[in-house]
Amino acid sequence: MYVKPEDVAVKSIALVGCQESFFLMRYKGNYSWPVTSPASKTEVSCRKNLLQSAQRSCEISIELEQAFWKKPNVAKCKLLEKLPNNILDLQDIKLTEENAQDVVQHILYLLPDATLHAEELEIIASKISDIVAFADLSVTLAESVLSILDYILLQEIEDENFGKITNSILKMTEEMGYKVTYTERNMSVITTSLALLVLCPDPSLFRGLAFGIASYNRSVDLKDDNLTLERLNTYVVSASIENASIQNLNEPVTVTLHHIDQNRMDWVVGIHRDVKWNIQI
């Protein structure tokens, strides 16, 4: 892009710093933030663990030509009260951006001793659904949530309602992809049973996307010809575009997925507007 010098106007902005602010937090205490210069960050001690700090940035709005406070980052601060020692008692804990990371880490801690019967699964699914409803999710929070979902999917659960929960897990995984905040062009989270890739391509450079999945035993020599017998079986592979409407394409787009070995599932073809999905089994 070329702009003529005479079309450029330079204007100075007289900025006033972010004023003293009090921030009330139900689960991690109340915090007082001192006057802070624009484009800088300030720290105050956590209420529960004084050796750690909460942080808050004073950012600049170019459109409004003024400084403003961003939300506090209290990730290193502990909750004022301990969480329950079993999943059932988490039902009455309200999920907020303030305590979400602490709650999911606590669920991960409780999972090995949980029976994962229907009521426990419903509570876990409800809490994760609340988290996915947030406007933004950090990569750390997304990784923790996927670790919970991965643990559940790997269990041999015979409950008749588990199929419904599995479907909600897949839906929540997709929703997380829309909410995760990241600074690079792409971000990925990989677990044993789930993999999430979020891509924000450069329109001027993007020419397409391909992905592959490999599975191998770390104790096996990669040069071993026996690895050709290894197979990865999956029932679900999906991709979605946020808030996109696909229509009026010059040529139809066909996406074909096929299993190396026949799958017992009896899916044949799916249609979505101008995009045709062939699923060969």
PDB file of C-alpha atoms in Angstrom:
ATOM      1  CA  MET A   1       0.000   0.000   0.000  1.00  0.00           C
ATOM      2  CA  TYR A   2       1.298   3.433  -0.954  1.00  0.00           C
ATOM      3  CA  VAL A   3       0.168   6.679   0.660  1.00  0.00           C
ATOM      4  CA  LYS A   4       1.206  10.101  -0.559  1.00  0.00           C
ATOM      5  CA  PRO A   5       2.957  12.259   2.075  1.00  0.00           C
ATOM      6  CA  GLU A   6       0.392  15.028   1.652  1.00  0.00           C
ATOM      7  CA  ASP A   7      -2.354  12.545   2.632  1.00  0.00           C
ATOM      8  CA  VAL A   8      -0.731  11.750   5.978  1.00  0.00           C
ATOM      9  CA  ALA A   9      -1.754  13.745   9.040  1.00  0.00           C
ATOM     10  CA  VAL A  10       0.247  13.384  12.273  1.00  0.00           C
ATOM     11  CA  LYS A  11      -1.554  14.339  15.449  1.00  0.00           C
ATOM     12  CA  SER A  12      -0.242  14.246  18.995  1.00  0.00           C
ATOM     13  CA  ILE A  13      -2.405  12.812  21.759  1.00  0.00           C
ATOM     14  CA  ALA A  14      -2.186  14.166  25.281  1.00  0.00           C
ATOM     15  CA  LEU A  15      -2.868  11.084  27.371  1.00  0.00           C
ATOM     16  CA  VAL A  16      -3.800  10.970  31.030  1.00  0.00           C
ATOM     17  CA  GLY A  17      -2.826   7.795  32.880  1.00  0.00           C
ATOM     18  CA  CYS A  18      -5.273   5.266  34.273  1.00  0.00           C
ATOM     19  CA  GLN A  19      -6.732   6.574  37.519  1.00  0.00           C
ATOM     20  CA  GLU A  20      -6.751   4.743  40.836  1.00  0.00           C
ATOM     21  CA  SER A  21      -9.198   1.863  40.645  1.00  0.00           C
ATOM     22  CA  PHE A  22     -10.789  -0.558  43.110  1.00  0.00           C
ATOM     23  CA  PHE A  23     -11.687  -4.001  41.813  1.00  0.00           C
ATOM     24  CA  LEU A  24     -13.916  -6.304  43.868  1.00  0.00           C
ATOM     25  CA  MET A  25     -13.413 -10.041  43.374  1.00  0.00           C
ATOM     26  CA  ARG A  26     -15.679 -12.564  45.076  1.00  0.00           C
ATOM     27  CA  TYR A  27     -13.279 -15.505  45.106  1.00  0.00           C
ATOM     28  CA  LYS A  28      -9.841 -13.859  45.235  1.00  0.00           C
ATOM     29  CA  GLY A  29     -10.382 -10.706  47.276  1.00  0.00           C
ATOM     30  CA  ASN A  30     -10.487  -6.970  46.636  1.00  0.00           C
ATOM     31  CA  TYR A  31      -7.686  -5.122  44.893  1.00  0.00           C
ATOM     32  CA  SER A  32      -6.684  -1.451  44.725  1.00  0.00           C
ATOM     33  CA  TRP A  33      -4.787  -0.372  41.613  1.00  0.00           C
ATOM     34  CA  PRO A  34      -2.677   2.812  41.807  1.00  0.00           C
ATOM     35  CA  VAL A  35      -2.482   5.546  39.167  1.00  0.00           C
ATOM     36  CA  THR A  36      -0.573   4.024  36.249  1.00  0.00           C
ATOM     37  CA  SER A  37       1.021   5.534  33.141  1.00  0.00           C
ATOM     38  CA  PRO A  38      -0.394   4.623  29.706  1.00  0.00           C
ATOM     39  CA  ALA A  39       1.080   1.539  27.985  1.00  0.00           C
ATOM     40  CA  SER A  40       2.465   0.180  31.241  1.00  0.00           C
ATOM     41  CA  LYS A  41       1.666  -2.510  33.787  1.00  0.00           C
ATOM     42  CA  THR A  42       1.320  -2.466  37.547  1.00  0.00           C
ATOM     43  CA  GLU A  43       1.382  -5.242  40.171  1.00  0.00           C
ATOM     44  CA  VAL A  44      -0.106  -5.692  43.631  1.00  0.00           C
ATOM     45  CA  SER A  45       0.257  -8.607  46.040  1.00  0.00           C
ATOM     46  CA  CYS A  46      -2.293 -11.405  46.009  1.00  0.00           C
ATOM     47  CA  ARG A  47      -4.611 -11.429  49.026  1.00  0.00           C
ATOM     48  CA  LYS A  48      -4.220 -15.136  49.863  1.00  0.00           C
ATOM     49  CA  ASN A  49      -0.606 -15.765  48.802  1.00  0.00           C
ATOM     50  CA  LEU A  50       1.255 -12.495  49.368  1.00  0.00           C
ATOM     51  CA  LEU A  51       4.469 -13.604  47.651  1.00  0.00           C
ATOM     52  CA  GLN A  52       2.660 -13.768  44.284  1.00  0.00           C
ATOM     53  CA  SER A  53       1.257 -10.814  42.375  1.00  0.00           C
ATOM     54  CA  ALA A  54      -1.839  -9.803  40.462  1.00  0.00           C
ATOM     55  CA  GLN A  55      -1.205  -7.707  37.353  1.00  0.00           C
ATOM     56  CA  ARG A  56      -3.171  -5.090  35.454  1.00  0.00           C
ATOM     57  CA  SER A  57      -2.297  -3.185  32.285  1.00  0.00           C
ATOM     58  CA  CYS A  58      -3.080   0.409  31.413  1.00  0.00           C
ATOM     59  CA  GLU A  59      -3.690   0.314  27.661  1.00  0.00           C
ATOM     60  CA  ILE A  60      -4.241   3.032  25.044  1.00  0.00           C
ATOM     61  CA  SER A  61      -7.354   3.274  22.898  1.00  0.00           C
ATOM     62  CA  ILE A  62      -6.389   4.871  19.569  1.00  0.00           C
ATOM     63  CA  GLU A  63     -10.031   5.377  18.614  1.00  0.00           C
ATOM     64  CA  LEU A  64     -10.998   7.100  21.876  1.00  0.00           C
ATOM     65  CA  GLU A  65      -7.581   8.744  22.319  1.00  0.00           C
ATOM     66  CA  GLN A  66      -7.457   7.838  25.987  1.00  0.00           C
ATOM     67  CA  ALA A  67      -6.002   5.293  28.383  1.00  0.00           C
ATOM     68  CA  PHE A  68      -8.098   2.536  29.949  1.00  0.00           C
ATOM     69  CA  TRP A  69      -7.699  -0.318  32.412  1.00  0.00           C
ATOM     70  CA  LYS A  70      -7.707  -3.895  31.132  1.00  0.00           C
ATOM     71  CA  LYS A  71      -9.095  -6.719  33.241  1.00  0.00           C
ATOM     72  CA  PRO A  72      -6.806  -7.776  36.104  1.00  0.00           C
ATOM     73  CA  ASN A  73      -4.747 -10.921  35.675  1.00  0.00           C
ATOM     74  CA  VAL A  74      -5.086 -12.842  38.942  1.00  0.00           C
ATOM     75  CA  ALA A  75      -4.048 -16.260  37.615  1.00  0.00           C
ATOM     76  CA  LYS A  76      -1.256 -16.577  40.208  1.00  0.00           C
ATOM     77  CA  CYS A  77      -3.534 -15.655  43.119  1.00  0.00           C
ATOM     78  CA  LYS A  78      -5.122 -18.421  45.167  1.00  0.00           C
ATOM     79  CA  LEU A  79      -8.801 -18.610  46.017  1.00  0.00           C
ATOM     80  CA  LEU A  80      -9.735 -17.226  49.432  1.00  0.00           C
ATOM     81  CA  GLU A  81     -11.567 -20.453  50.311  1.00  0.00           C
ATOM     82  CA  LYS A  82     -10.711 -24.044  49.415  1.00  0.00           C
ATOM     83  CA  LEU A  83     -12.809 -25.914  46.868  1.00  0.00           C
ATOM     84  CA  PRO A  84     -14.801 -29.062  47.854  1.00  0.00           C
ATOM     85  CA  ASN A  85     -13.014 -32.411  47.929  1.00  0.00           C
ATOM     86  CA  ASN A  86     -15.493 -34.150  45.632  1.00  0.00           C
ATOM     87  CA  ILE A  87     -17.075 -33.398  42.285  1.00  0.00           C
ATOM     88  CA  LEU A  88     -20.685 -33.511  43.516  1.00  0.00           C
ATOM     89  CA  ASP A  89     -20.103 -30.581  45.873  1.00  0.00           C
ATOM     90  CA  LEU A  90     -18.810 -28.455  42.979  1.00  0.00           C
ATOM     91  CA  GLN A  91     -22.389 -28.123  41.768  1.00  0.00           C
ATOM     92  CA  ASP A  92     -22.978 -24.938  43.785  1.00  0.00           C
ATOM     93  CA  ILE A  93     -19.704 -23.284  42.751  1.00  0.00           C
ATOM     94  CA  LYS A  94     -20.392 -20.455  40.316  1.00  0.00           C
ATOM     95  CA  LEU A  95     -17.884 -20.324  37.461  1.00  0.00           C
ATOM     96  CA  THR A  96     -16.404 -16.929  36.626  1.00  0.00           C
ATOM     97  CA  GLU A  97     -13.335 -15.761  34.727  1.00  0.00           C
ATOM     98  CA  GLU A  98     -11.863 -15.153  38.167  1.00  0.00           C
ATOM     99  CA  ASN A  99     -11.953 -18.763  39.406  1.00  0.00           C
ATOM    100  CA  ALA A 100     -12.293 -20.844  36.203  1.00  0.00           C
ATOM    101  CA  GLN A 101      -8.645 -21.947  35.997  1.00  0.00           C
ATOM    102  CA  ASP A 102      -8.625 -22.953  39.668  1.00  0.00           C
ATOM    103  CA  VAL A 103     -11.831 -24.982  39.291  1.00  0.00           C
ATOM    104  CA  VAL A 104     -10.692 -26.931  36.195  1.00  0.00           C
ATOM    105  CA  GLN A 105      -7.344 -27.699  37.822  1.00  0.00           C
ATOM    106  CA  HIS A 106      -9.236 -28.934  40.891  1.00  0.00           C
ATOM    107  CA  ILE A 107     -11.456 -31.149  38.715  1.00  0.00           C
ATOM    108  CA  LEU A 108      -8.329 -32.656  37.135  1.00  0.00           C
ATOM    109  CA  TYR A 109      -7.024 -33.341  40.647  1.00  0.00           C
ATOM    110  CA  LEU A 110     -10.290 -35.065  41.653  1.00  0.00           C
ATOM    111  CA  LEU A 111     -10.806 -37.159  38.498  1.00  0.00           C
ATOM    112  CA  PRO A 112      -8.603 -40.173  39.401  1.00  0.00           C
ATOM    113  CA  ASP A 113     -10.687 -40.822  42.539  1.00  0.00           C
ATOM    114  CA  ALA A 114     -14.065 -40.077  40.926  1.00  0.00           C
ATOM    115  CA  THR A 115     -16.517 -42.810  39.927  1.00  0.00           C
ATOM    116  CA  LEU A 116     -17.749 -40.726  36.969  1.00  0.00           C
ATOM    117  CA  HIS A 117     -21.340 -41.826  37.306  1.00  0.00           C
ATOM    118  CA  ALA A 118     -24.094 -39.881  35.572  1.00  0.00           C
ATOM    119  CA  GLU A 119     -24.447 -37.133  38.190  1.00  0.00           C
ATOM    120  CA  GLU A 120     -20.719 -36.424  38.326  1.00  0.00           C
ATOM    121  CA  LEU A 121     -20.477 -36.334  34.532  1.00  0.00           C
ATOM    122  CA  GLU A 122     -23.377 -33.906  34.328  1.00  0.00           C
ATOM    123  CA  ILE A 123     -21.736 -31.567  36.841  1.00  0.00           C
ATOM    124  CA  ILE A 124     -18.419 -31.636  34.977  1.00  0.00           C
ATOM    125  CA  ALA A 125     -20.158 -31.026  31.641  1.00  0.00           C
ATOM    126  CA  SER A 126     -22.139 -28.154  33.185  1.00  0.00           C
ATOM    127  CA  LYS A 127     -19.015 -26.468  34.565  1.00  0.00           C
ATOM    128  CA  ILE A 128     -17.154 -26.776  31.266  1.00  0.00           C
ATOM    129  CA  SER A 129     -20.196 -25.462  29.411  1.00  0.00           C
ATOM    130  CA  ASP A 130     -20.136 -22.398  31.685  1.00  0.00           C
ATOM    131  CA  ILE A 131     -16.456 -21.851  30.885  1.00  0.00           C
ATOM    132  CA  VAL A 132     -16.962 -22.201  27.139  1.00  0.00           C
ATOM    133  CA  ALA A 133     -19.641 -19.495  27.381  1.00  0.00           C
ATOM    134  CA  PHE A 134     -17.003 -16.928  28.400  1.00  0.00           C
ATOM    135  CA  ALA A 135     -16.199 -14.246  25.844  1.00  0.00           C
ATOM    136  CA  ASP A 136     -12.513 -15.254  25.760  1.00  0.00           C
ATOM    137  CA  LEU A 137     -10.485 -18.281  26.848  1.00  0.00           C
ATOM    138  CA  SER A 138      -6.762 -18.337  27.518  1.00  0.00           C
ATOM    139  CA  VAL A 139      -4.671 -21.068  25.921  1.00  0.00           C
ATOM    140  CA  THR A 140      -3.847 -22.392  29.413  1.00  0.00           C
ATOM    141  CA  LEU A 141      -7.538 -22.664  30.290  1.00  0.00           C
ATOM    142  CA  ALA A 142      -8.331 -24.368  26.970  1.00  0.00           C
ATOM    143  CA  GLU A 143      -5.542 -26.909  27.569  1.00  0.00           C
ATOM    144  CA  SER A 144      -6.895 -27.707  31.048  1.00  0.00           C
ATOM    145  CA  VAL A 145     -10.459 -28.118  29.779  1.00  0.00           C
ATOM    146  CA  LEU A 146      -9.352 -30.423  26.961  1.00  0.00           C
ATOM    147  CA  SER A 147      -7.372 -32.490  29.480  1.00  0.00           C
ATOM    148  CA  ILE A 148     -10.601 -33.053  31.435  1.00  0.00           C
ATOM    149  CA  LEU A 149     -12.531 -34.012  28.298  1.00  0.00           C
ATOM    150  CA  ASP A 150      -9.698 -36.289  27.195  1.00  0.00           C
ATOM    151  CA  TYR A 151      -9.697 -38.094  30.554  1.00  0.00           C
ATOM    152  CA  ILE A 152     -13.450 -38.696  30.344  1.00  0.00           C
ATOM    153  CA  LEU A 153     -13.330 -39.979  26.764  1.00  0.00           C
ATOM    154  CA  LEU A 154     -10.627 -42.505  27.658  1.00  0.00           C
ATOM    155  CA  GLN A 155     -12.705 -44.112  30.421  1.00  0.00           C
ATOM    156  CA  GLU A 156     -14.794 -47.229  29.804  1.00  0.00           C
ATOM    157  CA  ILE A 157     -18.121 -45.757  30.887  1.00  0.00           C
ATOM    158  CA  GLU A 158     -21.202 -47.891  30.292  1.00  0.00           C
ATOM    159  CA  ASP A 159     -23.809 -45.338  31.360  1.00  0.00           C
ATOM    160  CA  GLU A 160     -26.598 -45.120  28.774  1.00  0.00           C
ATOM    161  CA  ASN A 161     -26.383 -41.302  28.790  1.00  0.00           C
ATOM    162  CA  PHE A 162     -22.671 -41.247  28.009  1.00  0.00           C
ATOM    163  CA  GLY A 163     -23.378 -40.909  24.282  1.00  0.00           C
ATOM    164  CA  LYS A 164     -25.166 -37.602  24.885  1.00  0.00           C
ATOM    165  CA  ILE A 165     -22.267 -36.364  27.000  1.00  0.00           C
ATOM    166  CA  THR A 166     -19.816 -37.360  24.265  1.00  0.00           C
ATOM    167  CA  ASN A 167     -21.757 -35.274  21.762  1.00  0.00           C
ATOM    168  CA  SER A 168     -21.718 -32.282  24.100  1.00  0.00           C
ATOM    169  CA  ILE A 169     -17.947 -32.732  24.551  1.00  0.00           C
ATOM    170  CA  LEU A 170     -17.416 -32.491  20.804  1.00  0.00           C
ATOM    171  CA  LYS A 171     -19.620 -29.407  20.581  1.00  0.00           C
ATOM    172  CA  MET A 172     -17.798 -27.718  23.468  1.00  0.00           C
ATOM    173  CA  THR A 173     -14.434 -28.474  21.849  1.00  0.00           C
ATOM    174  CA  GLU A 174     -15.569 -26.694  18.700  1.00  0.00           C
ATOM    175  CA  GLU A 175     -16.879 -23.708  20.665  1.00  0.00           C
ATOM    176  CA  MET A 176     -13.542 -23.398  22.481  1.00  0.00           C
ATOM    177  CA  GLY A 177     -11.823 -22.996  19.146  1.00  0.00           C
ATOM    178  CA  TYR A 178     -13.839 -19.816  18.564  1.00  0.00           C
ATOM    179  CA  LYS A 179     -13.066 -18.361  21.992  1.00  0.00           C
ATOM    180  CA  VAL A 180      -9.334 -19.050  22.491  1.00  0.00           C
ATOM    181  CA  THR A 181      -7.143 -15.948  22.437  1.00  0.00           C
ATOM    182  CA  TYR A 182      -3.672 -16.379  20.955  1.00  0.00           C
ATOM    183  CA  THR A 183      -0.999 -14.113  19.497  1.00  0.00           C
ATOM    184  CA  GLU A 184       0.416 -16.241  16.675  1.00  0.00           C
ATOM    185  CA  ARG A 185      -1.210 -17.267  13.383  1.00  0.00           C
ATOM    186  CA  ASN A 186      -2.155 -20.652  14.795  1.00  0.00           C
ATOM    187  CA  MET A 187      -2.540 -22.504  18.065  1.00  0.00           C
ATOM    188  CA  SER A 188      -2.906 -26.193  18.800  1.00  0.00           C
ATOM    189  CA  VAL A 189      -3.753 -28.320  21.833  1.00  0.00           C
ATOM    190  CA  ILE A 190      -3.132 -32.068  21.599  1.00  0.00           C
ATOM    191  CA  THR A 191      -4.224 -34.792  24.007  1.00  0.00           C
ATOM    192  CA  THR A 192      -4.471 -38.569  23.690  1.00  0.00           C
ATOM    193  CA  SER A 193      -8.011 -38.560  22.284  1.00  0.00           C
ATOM    194  CA  LEU A 194      -8.541 -34.944  21.195  1.00  0.00           C
ATOM    195  CA  ALA A 195      -6.645 -32.469  19.053  1.00  0.00           C
ATOM    196  CA  LEU A 196      -7.671 -28.854  18.495  1.00  0.00           C
ATOM    197  CA  LEU A 197      -6.053 -26.603  15.884  1.00  0.00           C
ATOM    198  CA  VAL A 198      -7.090 -22.959  15.553  1.00  0.00           C
ATOM    199  CA  LEU A 199      -5.837 -21.058  12.512  1.00  0.00           C
ATOM    200  CA  CYS A 200      -6.023 -17.377  11.623  1.00  0.00           C
ATOM    201  CA  PRO A 201      -4.553 -17.308   8.111  1.00  0.00           C
ATOM    202  CA  ASP A 202      -3.103 -14.320   6.309  1.00  0.00           C
ATOM    203  CA  PRO A 203      -5.583 -13.811   3.412  1.00  0.00           C
ATOM    204  CA  SER A 204      -2.826 -12.636   1.090  1.00  0.00           C
ATOM    205  CA  LEU A 205      -0.725 -15.772   1.625  1.00  0.00           C
ATOM    206  CA  PHE A 206      -3.249 -18.528   2.388  1.00  0.00           C
ATOM    207  CA  ARG A 207      -3.395 -21.233  -0.300  1.00  0.00           C
ATOM    208  CA  GLY A 208      -5.028 -24.078   1.578  1.00  0.00           C
ATOM    209  CA  LEU A 209      -4.738 -26.250   4.642  1.00  0.00           C
ATOM    210  CA  ALA A 210      -3.747 -29.883   5.143  1.00  0.00           C
ATOM    211  CA  PHE A 211      -3.399 -31.901   8.319  1.00  0.00           C
ATOM    212  CA  GLY A 212      -2.180 -35.351   9.223  1.00  0.00           C
ATOM    213  CA  ILE A 213      -2.355 -37.633  12.254  1.00  0.00           C
ATOM    214  CA  ALA A 214       0.260 -40.158  13.266  1.00  0.00           C
ATOM    215  CA  SER A 215       0.269 -42.690  16.071  1.00  0.00           C
ATOM    216  CA  TYR A 216       3.276 -44.707  17.190  1.00  0.00           C
ATOM    217  CA  ASN A 217       4.790 -46.368  20.219  1.00  0.00           C
ATOM    218  CA  ARG A 218       7.733 -44.336  21.502  1.00  0.00           C
ATOM    219  CA  SER A 219       9.592 -47.548  22.368  1.00  0.00           C
ATOM    220  CA  VAL A 220       9.475 -48.761  18.753  1.00  0.00           C
ATOM    221  CA  ASP A 221      12.226 -48.047  16.240  1.00  0.00           C
ATOM    222  CA  LEU A 222      10.725 -45.695  13.658  1.00  0.00           C
ATOM    223  CA  LYS A 223      12.641 -47.525  10.931  1.00  0.00           C
ATOM    224  CA  ASP A 224      10.840 -50.755  11.760  1.00  0.00           C
ATOM    225  CA  ASP A 225       8.755 -51.927   8.763  1.00  0.00           C
ATOM    226  CA  ASN A 226       6.147 -53.281  11.160  1.00  0.00           C
ATOM    227  CA  LEU A 227       4.927 -49.699  11.674  1.00  0.00           C
ATOM    228  CA  THR A 228       3.203 -49.947   8.299  1.00  0.00           C
ATOM    229  CA  LEU A 229       0.646 -52.181  10.010  1.00  0.00           C
ATOM    230  CA  GLU A 230      -0.295 -49.476  12.523  1.00  0.00           C
ATOM    231  CA  ARG A 231      -3.696 -47.852  12.051  1.00  0.00           C
ATOM    232  CA  LEU A 232      -5.444 -44.904  13.617  1.00  0.00           C
ATOM    233  CA  ASN A 233      -9.185 -45.320  13.976  1.00  0.00           C
ATOM    234  CA  THR A 234     -11.386 -42.298  14.579  1.00  0.00           C
ATOM    235  CA  TYR A 235     -15.121 -41.778  14.273  1.00  0.00           C
ATOM    236  CA  VAL A 236     -15.056 -37.991  14.090  1.00  0.00           C
ATOM    237  CA  VAL A 237     -13.002 -35.557  12.038  1.00  0.00           C
ATOM    238  CA  SER A 238     -14.458 -32.076  11.671  1.00  0.00           C
ATOM    239  CA  ALA A 239     -13.587 -28.551  10.625  1.00  0.00           C
ATOM    240  CA  SER A 240     -15.550 -25.339  10.932  1.00  0.00           C
ATOM    241  CA  ILE A 241     -15.215 -21.661  10.064  1.00  0.00           C
ATOM    242  CA  GLU A 242     -16.351 -19.084  12.591  1.00  0.00           C
ATOM    243  CA  ASN A 243     -19.434 -17.087  11.580  1.00  0.00           C
ATOM    244  CA  ALA A 244     -18.943 -17.983   7.922  1.00  0.00           C
ATOM    245  CA  SER A 245     -21.600 -18.367   5.248  1.00  0.00           C
ATOM    246  CA  ILE A 246     -20.559 -20.486   2.255  1.00  0.00           C
ATOM    247  CA  GLN A 247     -22.590 -19.697  -0.840  1.00  0.00           C
ATOM    248  CA  ASN A 248     -22.440 -18.799  -4.532  1.00  0.00           C
ATOM    249  CA  LEU A 249     -19.115 -20.506  -5.205  1.00  0.00           C
ATOM    250  CA  ASN A 250     -17.928 -20.542  -8.827  1.00  0.00           C
ATOM    251  CA  GLU A 251     -17.158 -24.249  -8.541  1.00  0.00           C
ATOM    252  CA  PRO A 252     -18.367 -26.872  -6.035  1.00  0.00           C
ATOM    253  CA  VAL A 253     -15.930 -27.932  -3.330  1.00  0.00           C
ATOM    254  CA  THR A 254     -15.655 -31.614  -2.466  1.00  0.00           C
ATOM    255  CA  VAL A 255     -13.933 -32.815   0.695  1.00  0.00           C
ATOM    256  CA  THR A 256     -13.327 -36.560   0.892  1.00  0.00           C
ATOM    257  CA  LEU A 257     -12.491 -38.479   4.078  1.00  0.00           C
ATOM    258  CA  HIS A 258     -11.876 -42.208   4.065  1.00  0.00           C
ATOM    259  CA  HIS A 259     -10.808 -44.925   6.467  1.00  0.00           C
ATOM    260  CA  ILE A 260      -7.901 -47.200   5.656  1.00  0.00           C
ATOM    261  CA  ASP A 261      -9.860 -50.047   7.190  1.00  0.00           C
ATOM    262  CA  GLN A 262     -13.629 -50.321   7.014  1.00  0.00           C
ATOM    263  CA  ASN A 263     -15.434 -48.641   9.875  1.00  0.00           C
ATOM    264  CA  ARG A 264     -18.546 -50.083  11.460  1.00  0.00           C
ATOM    265  CA  MET A 265     -20.278 -46.700  11.373  1.00  0.00           C
ATOM    266  CA  ASP A 266     -22.658 -46.380   8.416  1.00  0.00           C
ATOM    267  CA  TRP A 267     -22.137 -42.779   7.325  1.00  0.00           C
ATOM    268  CA  VAL A 268     -22.090 -42.092   3.576  1.00  0.00           C
ATOM    269  CA  VAL A 269     -22.390 -38.460   2.518  1.00  0.00           C
ATOM    270  CA  GLY A 270     -23.136 -35.041   3.968  1.00  0.00           C
ATOM    271  CA  ILE A 271     -24.138 -31.810   2.238  1.00  0.00           C
ATOM    272  CA  HIS A 272     -23.609 -28.275   3.543  1.00  0.00           C
ATOM    273  CA  ARG A 273     -24.738 -25.660   1.022  1.00  0.00           C
ATOM    274  CA  ASP A 274     -22.097 -25.468  -1.704  1.00  0.00           C
ATOM    275  CA  VAL A 275     -19.680 -27.847   0.012  1.00  0.00           C
ATOM    276  CA  LYS A 276     -20.097 -31.607  -0.434  1.00  0.00           C
ATOM    277  CA  TRP A 277     -18.516 -34.020   2.056  1.00  0.00           C
ATOM    278  CA  ASN A 278     -17.924 -37.596   0.909  1.00  0.00           C
ATOM    279  CA  ILE A 279     -17.195 -39.920   3.790  1.00  0.00           C
ATOM    280  CA  GLN A 280     -15.978 -43.264   2.500  1.00  0.00           C
ATOM    281  CA  ILE A 281     -16.158 -46.243   4.825  1.00  0.00           C
TER     282      ILE A 281
END
